[in-house]
mmCIF file of C-alpha atoms in Angstrom:
data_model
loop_
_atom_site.group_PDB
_atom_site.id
_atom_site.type_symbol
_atom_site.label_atom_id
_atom_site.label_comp_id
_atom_site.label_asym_id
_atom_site.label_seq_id
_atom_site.Cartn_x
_atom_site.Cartn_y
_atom_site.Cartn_z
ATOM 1 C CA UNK A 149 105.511 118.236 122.153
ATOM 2 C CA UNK A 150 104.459 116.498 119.228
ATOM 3 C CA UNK A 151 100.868 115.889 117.920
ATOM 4 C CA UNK A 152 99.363 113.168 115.976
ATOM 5 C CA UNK A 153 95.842 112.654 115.105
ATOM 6 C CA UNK A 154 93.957 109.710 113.477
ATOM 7 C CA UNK A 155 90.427 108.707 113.550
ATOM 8 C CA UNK A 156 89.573 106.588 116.356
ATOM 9 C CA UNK A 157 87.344 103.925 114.012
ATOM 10 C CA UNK A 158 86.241 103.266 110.744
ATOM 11 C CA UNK A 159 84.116 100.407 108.983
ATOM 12 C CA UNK A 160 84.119 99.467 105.830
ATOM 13 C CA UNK A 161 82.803 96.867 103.352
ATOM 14 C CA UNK A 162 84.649 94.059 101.765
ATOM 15 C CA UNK A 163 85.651 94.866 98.412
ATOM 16 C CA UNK A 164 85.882 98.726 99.484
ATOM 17 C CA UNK A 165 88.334 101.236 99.404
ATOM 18 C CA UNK A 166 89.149 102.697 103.075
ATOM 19 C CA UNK A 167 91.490 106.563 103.477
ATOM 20 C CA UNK A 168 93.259 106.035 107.117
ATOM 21 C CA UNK A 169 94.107 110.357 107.293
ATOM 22 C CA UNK A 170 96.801 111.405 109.589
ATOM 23 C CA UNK A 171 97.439 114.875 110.312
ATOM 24 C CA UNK A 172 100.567 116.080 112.388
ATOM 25 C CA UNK A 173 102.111 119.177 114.320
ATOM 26 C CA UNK A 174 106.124 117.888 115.144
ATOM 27 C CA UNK A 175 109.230 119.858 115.824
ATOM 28 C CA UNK A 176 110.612 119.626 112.305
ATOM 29 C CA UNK A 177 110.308 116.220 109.936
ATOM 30 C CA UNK A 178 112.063 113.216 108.880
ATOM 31 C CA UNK A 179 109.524 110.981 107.748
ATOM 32 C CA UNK A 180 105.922 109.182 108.182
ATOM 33 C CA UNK A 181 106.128 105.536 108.662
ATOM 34 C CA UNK A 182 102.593 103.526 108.585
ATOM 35 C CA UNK A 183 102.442 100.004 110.933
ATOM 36 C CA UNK A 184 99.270 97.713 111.201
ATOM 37 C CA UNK A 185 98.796 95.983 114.377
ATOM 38 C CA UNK A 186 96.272 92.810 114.577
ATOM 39 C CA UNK A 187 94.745 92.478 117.890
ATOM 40 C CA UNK A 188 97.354 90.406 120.253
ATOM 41 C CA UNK A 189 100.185 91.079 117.603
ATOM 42 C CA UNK A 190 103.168 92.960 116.593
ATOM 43 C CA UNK A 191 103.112 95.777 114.898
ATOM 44 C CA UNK A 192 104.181 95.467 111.438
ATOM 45 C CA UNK A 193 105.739 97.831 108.921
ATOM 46 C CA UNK A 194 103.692 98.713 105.753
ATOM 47 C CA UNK A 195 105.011 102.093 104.282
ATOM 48 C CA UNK A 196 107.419 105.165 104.731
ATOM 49 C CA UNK A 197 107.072 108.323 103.246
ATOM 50 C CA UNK A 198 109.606 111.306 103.068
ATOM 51 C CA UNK A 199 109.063 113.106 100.011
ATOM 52 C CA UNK A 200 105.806 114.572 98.862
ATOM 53 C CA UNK A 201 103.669 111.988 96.869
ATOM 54 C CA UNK A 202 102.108 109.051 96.628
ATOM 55 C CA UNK A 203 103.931 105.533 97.288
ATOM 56 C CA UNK A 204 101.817 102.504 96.319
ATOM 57 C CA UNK A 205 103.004 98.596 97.489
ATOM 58 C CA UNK A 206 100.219 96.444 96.270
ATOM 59 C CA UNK A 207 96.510 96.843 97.364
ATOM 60 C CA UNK A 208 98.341 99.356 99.733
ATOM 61 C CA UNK A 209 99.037 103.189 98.926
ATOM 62 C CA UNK A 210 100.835 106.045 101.239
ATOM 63 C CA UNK A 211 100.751 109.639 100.116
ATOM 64 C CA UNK A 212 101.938 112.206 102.400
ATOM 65 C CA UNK A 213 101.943 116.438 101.773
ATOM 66 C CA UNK A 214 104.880 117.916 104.013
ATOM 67 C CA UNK A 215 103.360 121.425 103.236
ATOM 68 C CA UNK A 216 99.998 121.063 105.118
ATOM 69 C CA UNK A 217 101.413 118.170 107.771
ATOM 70 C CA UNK A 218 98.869 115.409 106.233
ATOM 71 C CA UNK A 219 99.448 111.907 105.176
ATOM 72 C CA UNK A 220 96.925 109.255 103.979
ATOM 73 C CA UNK A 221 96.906 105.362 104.335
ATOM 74 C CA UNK A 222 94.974 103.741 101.094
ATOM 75 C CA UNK A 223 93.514 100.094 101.461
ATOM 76 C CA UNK A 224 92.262 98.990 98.622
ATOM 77 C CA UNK A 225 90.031 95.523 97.931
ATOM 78 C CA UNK A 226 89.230 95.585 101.158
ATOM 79 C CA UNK A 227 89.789 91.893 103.043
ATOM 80 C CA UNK A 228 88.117 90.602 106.109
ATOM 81 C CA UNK A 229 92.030 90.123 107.179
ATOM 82 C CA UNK A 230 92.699 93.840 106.748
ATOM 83 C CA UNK A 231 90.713 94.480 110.097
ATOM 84 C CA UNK A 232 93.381 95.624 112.658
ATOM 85 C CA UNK A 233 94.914 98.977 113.772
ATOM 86 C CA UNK A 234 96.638 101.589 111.734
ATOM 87 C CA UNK A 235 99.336 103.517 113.459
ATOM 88 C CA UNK A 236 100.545 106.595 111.826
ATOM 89 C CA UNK A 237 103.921 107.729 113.297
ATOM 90 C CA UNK A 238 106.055 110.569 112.620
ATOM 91 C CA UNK A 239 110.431 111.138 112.653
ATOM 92 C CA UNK A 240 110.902 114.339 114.688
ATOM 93 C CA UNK A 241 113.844 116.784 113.585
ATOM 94 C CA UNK A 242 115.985 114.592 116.989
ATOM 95 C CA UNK A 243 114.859 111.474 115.228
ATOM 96 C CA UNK A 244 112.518 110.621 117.611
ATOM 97 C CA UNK A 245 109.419 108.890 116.374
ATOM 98 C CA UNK A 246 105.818 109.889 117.907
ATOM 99 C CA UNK A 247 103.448 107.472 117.159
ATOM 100 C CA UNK A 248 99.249 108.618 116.881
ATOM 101 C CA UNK A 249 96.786 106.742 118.345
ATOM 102 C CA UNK A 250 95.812 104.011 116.249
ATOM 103 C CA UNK A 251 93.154 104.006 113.574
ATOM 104 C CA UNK A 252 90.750 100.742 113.929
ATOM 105 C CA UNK A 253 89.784 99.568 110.854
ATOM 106 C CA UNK A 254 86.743 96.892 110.873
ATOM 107 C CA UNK A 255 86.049 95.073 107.653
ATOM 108 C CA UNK A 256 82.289 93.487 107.689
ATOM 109 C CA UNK A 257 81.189 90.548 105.125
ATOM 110 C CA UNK B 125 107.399 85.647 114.161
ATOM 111 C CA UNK B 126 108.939 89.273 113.352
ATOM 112 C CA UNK B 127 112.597 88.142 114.625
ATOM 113 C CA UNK B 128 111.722 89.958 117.662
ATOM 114 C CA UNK B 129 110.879 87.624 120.623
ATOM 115 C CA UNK B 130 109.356 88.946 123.960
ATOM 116 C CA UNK B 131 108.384 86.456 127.613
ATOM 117 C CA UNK B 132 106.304 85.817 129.211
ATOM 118 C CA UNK B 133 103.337 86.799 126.397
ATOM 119 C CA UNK B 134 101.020 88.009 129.533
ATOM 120 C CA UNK B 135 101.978 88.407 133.076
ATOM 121 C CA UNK B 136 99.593 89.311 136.446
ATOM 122 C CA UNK B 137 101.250 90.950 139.414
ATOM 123 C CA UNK B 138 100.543 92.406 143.166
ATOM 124 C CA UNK B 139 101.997 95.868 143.393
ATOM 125 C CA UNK B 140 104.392 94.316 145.742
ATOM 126 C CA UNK B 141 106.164 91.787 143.276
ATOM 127 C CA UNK B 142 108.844 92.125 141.723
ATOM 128 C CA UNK B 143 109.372 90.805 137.733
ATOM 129 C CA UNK B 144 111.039 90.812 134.584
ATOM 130 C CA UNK B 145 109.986 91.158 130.922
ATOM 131 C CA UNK B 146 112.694 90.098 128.418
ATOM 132 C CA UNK B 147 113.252 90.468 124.675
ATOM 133 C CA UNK B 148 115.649 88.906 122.516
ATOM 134 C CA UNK B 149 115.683 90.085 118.671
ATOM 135 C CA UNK B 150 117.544 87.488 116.098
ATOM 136 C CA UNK B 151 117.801 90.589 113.421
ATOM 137 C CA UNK B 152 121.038 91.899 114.062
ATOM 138 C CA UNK B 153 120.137 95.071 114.862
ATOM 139 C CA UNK B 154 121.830 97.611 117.313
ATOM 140 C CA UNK B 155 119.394 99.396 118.756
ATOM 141 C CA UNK B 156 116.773 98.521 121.021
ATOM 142 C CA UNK B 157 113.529 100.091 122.231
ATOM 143 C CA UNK B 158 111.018 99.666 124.997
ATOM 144 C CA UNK B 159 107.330 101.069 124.320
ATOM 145 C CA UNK B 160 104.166 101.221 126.632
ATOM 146 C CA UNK B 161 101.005 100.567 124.799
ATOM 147 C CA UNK B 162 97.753 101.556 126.718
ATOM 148 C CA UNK B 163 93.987 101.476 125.333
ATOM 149 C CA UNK B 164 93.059 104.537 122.818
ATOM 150 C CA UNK B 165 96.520 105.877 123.564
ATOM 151 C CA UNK B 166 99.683 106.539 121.181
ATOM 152 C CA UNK B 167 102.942 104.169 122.384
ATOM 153 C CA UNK B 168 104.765 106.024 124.601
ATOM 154 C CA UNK B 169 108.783 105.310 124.727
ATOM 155 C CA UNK B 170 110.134 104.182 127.556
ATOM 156 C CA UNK B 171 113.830 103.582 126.643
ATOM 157 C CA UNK B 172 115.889 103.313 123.733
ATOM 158 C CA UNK B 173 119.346 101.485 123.687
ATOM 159 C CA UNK B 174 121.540 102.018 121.093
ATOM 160 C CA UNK B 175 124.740 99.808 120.829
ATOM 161 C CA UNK B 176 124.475 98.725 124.282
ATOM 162 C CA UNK B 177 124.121 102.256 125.964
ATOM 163 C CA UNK B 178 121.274 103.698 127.342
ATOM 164 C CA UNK B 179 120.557 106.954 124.980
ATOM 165 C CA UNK B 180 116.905 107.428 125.864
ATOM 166 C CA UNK B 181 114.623 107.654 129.118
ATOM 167 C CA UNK B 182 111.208 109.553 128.996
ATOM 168 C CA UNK B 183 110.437 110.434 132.557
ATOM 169 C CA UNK B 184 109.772 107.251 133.207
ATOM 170 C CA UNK B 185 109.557 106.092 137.277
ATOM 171 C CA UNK B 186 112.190 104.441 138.775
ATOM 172 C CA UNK B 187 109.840 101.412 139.392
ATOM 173 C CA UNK B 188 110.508 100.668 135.660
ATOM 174 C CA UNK B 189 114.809 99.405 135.080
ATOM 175 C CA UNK B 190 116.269 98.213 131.953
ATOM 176 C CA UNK B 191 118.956 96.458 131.560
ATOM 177 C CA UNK B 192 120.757 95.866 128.355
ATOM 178 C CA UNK B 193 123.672 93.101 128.884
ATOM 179 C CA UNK B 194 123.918 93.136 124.982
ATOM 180 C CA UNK B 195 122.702 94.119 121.287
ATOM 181 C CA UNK B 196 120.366 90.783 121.111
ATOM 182 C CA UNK B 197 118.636 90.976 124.706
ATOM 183 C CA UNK B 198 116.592 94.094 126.439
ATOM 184 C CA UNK B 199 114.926 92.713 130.005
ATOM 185 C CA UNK B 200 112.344 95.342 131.455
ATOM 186 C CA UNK B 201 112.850 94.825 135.782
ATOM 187 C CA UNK B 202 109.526 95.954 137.692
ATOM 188 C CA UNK B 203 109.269 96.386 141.070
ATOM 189 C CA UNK B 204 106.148 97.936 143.395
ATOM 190 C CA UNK B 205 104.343 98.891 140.224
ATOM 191 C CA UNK B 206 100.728 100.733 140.445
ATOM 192 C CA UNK B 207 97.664 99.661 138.793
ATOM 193 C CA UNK B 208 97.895 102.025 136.069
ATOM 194 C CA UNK B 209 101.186 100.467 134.959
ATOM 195 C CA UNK B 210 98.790 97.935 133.455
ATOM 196 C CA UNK B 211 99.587 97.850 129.776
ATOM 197 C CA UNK B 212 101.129 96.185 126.443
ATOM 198 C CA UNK B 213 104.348 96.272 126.899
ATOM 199 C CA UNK B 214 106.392 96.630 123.745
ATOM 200 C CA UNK B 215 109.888 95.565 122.602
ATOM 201 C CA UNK B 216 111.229 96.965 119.272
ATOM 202 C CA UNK B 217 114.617 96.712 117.526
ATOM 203 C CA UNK B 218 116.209 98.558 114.698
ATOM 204 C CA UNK B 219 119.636 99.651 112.516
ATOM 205 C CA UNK B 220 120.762 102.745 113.307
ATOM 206 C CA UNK B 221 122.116 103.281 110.174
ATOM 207 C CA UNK B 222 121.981 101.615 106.318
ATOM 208 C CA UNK B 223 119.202 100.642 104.300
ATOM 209 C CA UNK B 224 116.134 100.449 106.488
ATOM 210 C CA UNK B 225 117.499 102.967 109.117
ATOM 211 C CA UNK B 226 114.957 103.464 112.046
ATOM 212 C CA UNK B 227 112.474 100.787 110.833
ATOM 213 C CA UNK B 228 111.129 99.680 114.088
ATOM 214 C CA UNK B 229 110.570 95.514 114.200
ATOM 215 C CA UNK B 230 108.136 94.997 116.752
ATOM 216 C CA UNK B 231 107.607 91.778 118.983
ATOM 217 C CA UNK B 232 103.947 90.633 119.753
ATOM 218 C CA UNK B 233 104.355 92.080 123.244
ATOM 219 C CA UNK B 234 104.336 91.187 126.916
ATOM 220 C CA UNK B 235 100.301 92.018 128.586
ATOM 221 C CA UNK B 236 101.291 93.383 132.466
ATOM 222 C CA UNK B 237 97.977 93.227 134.474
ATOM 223 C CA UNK B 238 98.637 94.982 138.204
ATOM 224 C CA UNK B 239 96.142 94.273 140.642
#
């Protein structure tokens, strides 16, 4: 099977920078997608990564290493409206996607 | 609004009823997905469609039945469900193929309460 894992929680201050890690075990690899998820909401689509390196969209930055099965979500200038979940999810070799838990993220004043 | 619509937004049911959860996505896409999100847990898929025809089911008991009648609308049919059916319930589209290949749009999801 495949194997995703995120931290459960983190906090951070406004203004901060936050590092969302995800680490995975899946048969074979076709990409890392990130999604954020506001309680009572859709998931939405922030980043995909499926080379090695670093991919930055605004305050926003995905890096992923293939070689050690790691990728990184990077929120920067942290905003009260950046509190939500952070799914990490992972394209399987059949081009299935596995999704991790959920990373939530709470931003305090 | 994603483009991905899914009714009702929350439903409550005996484990005798018998409902429906329905999605309609305004994307154009040709595949469609069901997920099952439950609390501290990774979405688990339930079925994928993919032009119309059924090309994914995870194990998933027969009290759960989709129906795909075409590429805009997915209904989810439930019938003598169980209490730990509870869940977000999750409808996703996507292209199969093209620029943005496998980029799931997600609707807000349908909240199924068992008692």
């Amino acid at each position: 099977g495949q194997n995703i894992d995120q931290p459960t929680e983190m906090t951070a201050t406004e203004g901060a920078i936050v590092q969302i890690n995800c680490t995975y075990q899946t048969s074979g690899f076709n990409g890392l997608f990130w999604y954020q998820q506001h309680a009572g909401e859709a998931p939405t689509f922030l980043s995909y990564n499926v080379l090695d390196g670093l991919e930055e969209k605004g305050r926003f930055s995905s890096f992923l290493s293939r070689s050690k099965g790691y990728s990184y979500l990077l929120l920067k200038e942290l905003q009260m409206k950046d509190s939500a979940s952070y799914l990490c999810a992972v394209v399987s070799n059949d081009y299935k996607l596995s999704f991790g838990a959920g990373t939530t993220v709470t931003v305090r004043a | 609004e994603t483009g991905v619509t899914q009714t009702p937004r929350h439903l409550v049911m005996g484990m005798t009823n018998k409902k429906s959860l329905k999605c309609e996505q305004h994307l154009g896409h040709n595949a469609m997905y069901w997920y099952k999100q439950s609390a501290k847990k990774p979405l688990e898929l339930m079925f994928v469609y993919s032009l119309e025809e059924r090309v994914e089911n995870n194990s998933v008991p027969s009290r759960f039945s989709p129906e795909c009648p075409n590429s805009s609308h997915l209904f989810l049919h439930l019938h003598t469900l169980q209490p730990e059916d509870s869940a977000l319930y999750l409808c996703a589209s996507s292209q199969t193929s093209g620029s943005g290949a496998n980029v799931l749009t997600f609707g807000a999801g349908s909240r199924l309460t068992v008692l």
